[in-house]
Short mmCIF file of C-alpha atoms in Angstrom, two decimals:
data_model
loop_
_atom_site.label_atom_id
_atom_site.label_comp_id
_atom_site.label_asym_id
_atom_site.label_seq_id
_atom_site.Cartn_x
_atom_site.Cartn_y
_atom_site.Cartn_z
CA MET F 264 -0.12 -0.16 0.00
CA ASP F 265 1.18 3.48 -0.88
CA THR F 266 0.66 6.63 0.71
CA GLU F 267 -2.36 7.88 -1.44
CA THR F 268 -4.19 4.48 -1.16
CA ALA F 269 -3.75 4.78 2.65
CA LYS F 270 -5.28 8.25 2.56
CA CYS F 271 -8.14 7.12 0.48
CA PHE F 272 -8.73 4.07 2.72
CA PHE F 273 -8.78 5.90 5.92
CA LYS F 274 -10.43 9.07 4.47
CA ASN F 275 -13.77 7.98 6.21
CA ASP F 276 -12.22 7.25 9.52
CA ARG F 277 -14.31 9.69 11.41
CA TYR F 278 -12.01 9.18 14.69
CA ALA F 279 -9.10 9.98 12.95
CA ALA F 280 -10.53 12.89 11.58
CA MET F 281 -11.69 14.34 14.64
CA THR F 282 -8.61 13.89 16.53
CA GLY F 283 -6.66 15.62 13.70
CA VAL F 284 -4.38 12.64 12.89
CA GLU F 285 -3.01 12.92 9.28
CA ILE F 286 -1.25 10.11 7.17
CA VAL F 287 2.04 11.54 5.99
CA GLU F 288 3.84 8.47 4.26
CA VAL F 289 3.01 4.82 4.02
CA ARG F 290 5.36 2.22 2.31
CA THR F 291 6.01 -1.33 2.88
CA GLY F 292 7.41 -1.75 6.43
CA TYR F 293 7.05 1.93 7.40
CA CYS F 294 4.20 4.46 7.99
CA LYS F 295 4.23 8.09 9.32
CA ALA F 296 1.59 10.08 10.79
CA SER F 297 1.29 13.39 12.12
CA LEU F 298 -0.76 15.02 15.03
CA LEU F 299 -1.27 18.66 15.79
CA VAL F 300 -0.45 19.50 19.43
CA GLU F 301 -2.24 22.59 20.74
CA ASP F 302 -2.32 24.47 24.09
CA LYS F 303 -5.65 22.86 24.90
CA HIS F 304 -3.64 19.51 25.14
CA MET F 305 -1.44 20.56 27.64
CA ASN F 306 -1.68 19.78 31.39
CA ALA F 307 -1.00 21.74 34.74
CA ALA F 308 2.67 21.04 34.14
CA ASN F 309 2.57 22.41 30.60
CA VAL F 310 3.28 19.07 29.27
CA VAL F 311 1.34 17.25 26.60
CA GLN F 312 -1.47 14.79 28.12
CA GLY F 313 -0.45 11.45 27.42
CA GLY F 314 -3.70 10.63 25.93
CA ARG F 315 -3.42 12.97 23.14
CA PHE F 316 -0.97 10.43 21.36
CA LEU F 317 -3.25 7.38 21.63
CA PRO F 318 -5.20 8.40 18.49
CA LEU F 319 -1.88 8.70 16.68
CA ARG F 320 -0.66 5.36 17.92
CA ILE F 321 -4.03 3.73 16.91
CA LEU F 322 -4.09 4.75 13.39
CA LEU F 323 -0.14 3.74 12.90
CA LEU F 324 -1.11 0.22 14.27
CA LEU F 325 -3.78 0.11 11.86
CA LEU F 326 -1.68 1.29 8.89
CA LEU F 327 1.14 -1.16 9.81
CA GLN F 328 -1.65 -4.00 9.96
CA THR F 329 -3.16 -2.87 6.63
CA VAL F 330 0.23 -3.14 4.84
CA MET F 331 0.59 -6.69 6.56
CA VAL F 332 3.89 -5.78 8.22
CA SER F 333 4.84 -8.14 11.14
CA LEU F 334 6.46 -6.20 13.69
CA PRO F 335 6.71 -6.37 17.48
CA LEU F 336 4.20 -3.99 19.35
CA GLN F 337 6.93 -2.05 20.92
CA SER F 338 8.52 -1.23 17.70
CA THR F 339 5.53 0.47 16.35
CA LEU F 340 4.57 2.60 19.66
CA ILE F 341 6.48 6.05 19.50
CA SER F 342 7.17 8.05 22.87
CA PRO F 343 6.51 11.86 22.93
CA PHE F 344 9.68 12.23 25.15
#
């Protein structure tokens, strides 16, 4: 699956659209998505709430599953820090 095919496939994903997740690049063994972080996503310590990244992780896992890549789960999760 390439980037444009992935974008077309997920264009009706209302949850991804609502959360602002955008597909940037998809190719065999690799996917990249972006997520805008705004002031409203910051906690009292002025750090991004961890839950803000969950939609991004979910979409990345779905993309990897869609392109049928077999990677360990920890390889697909990213840390904001």
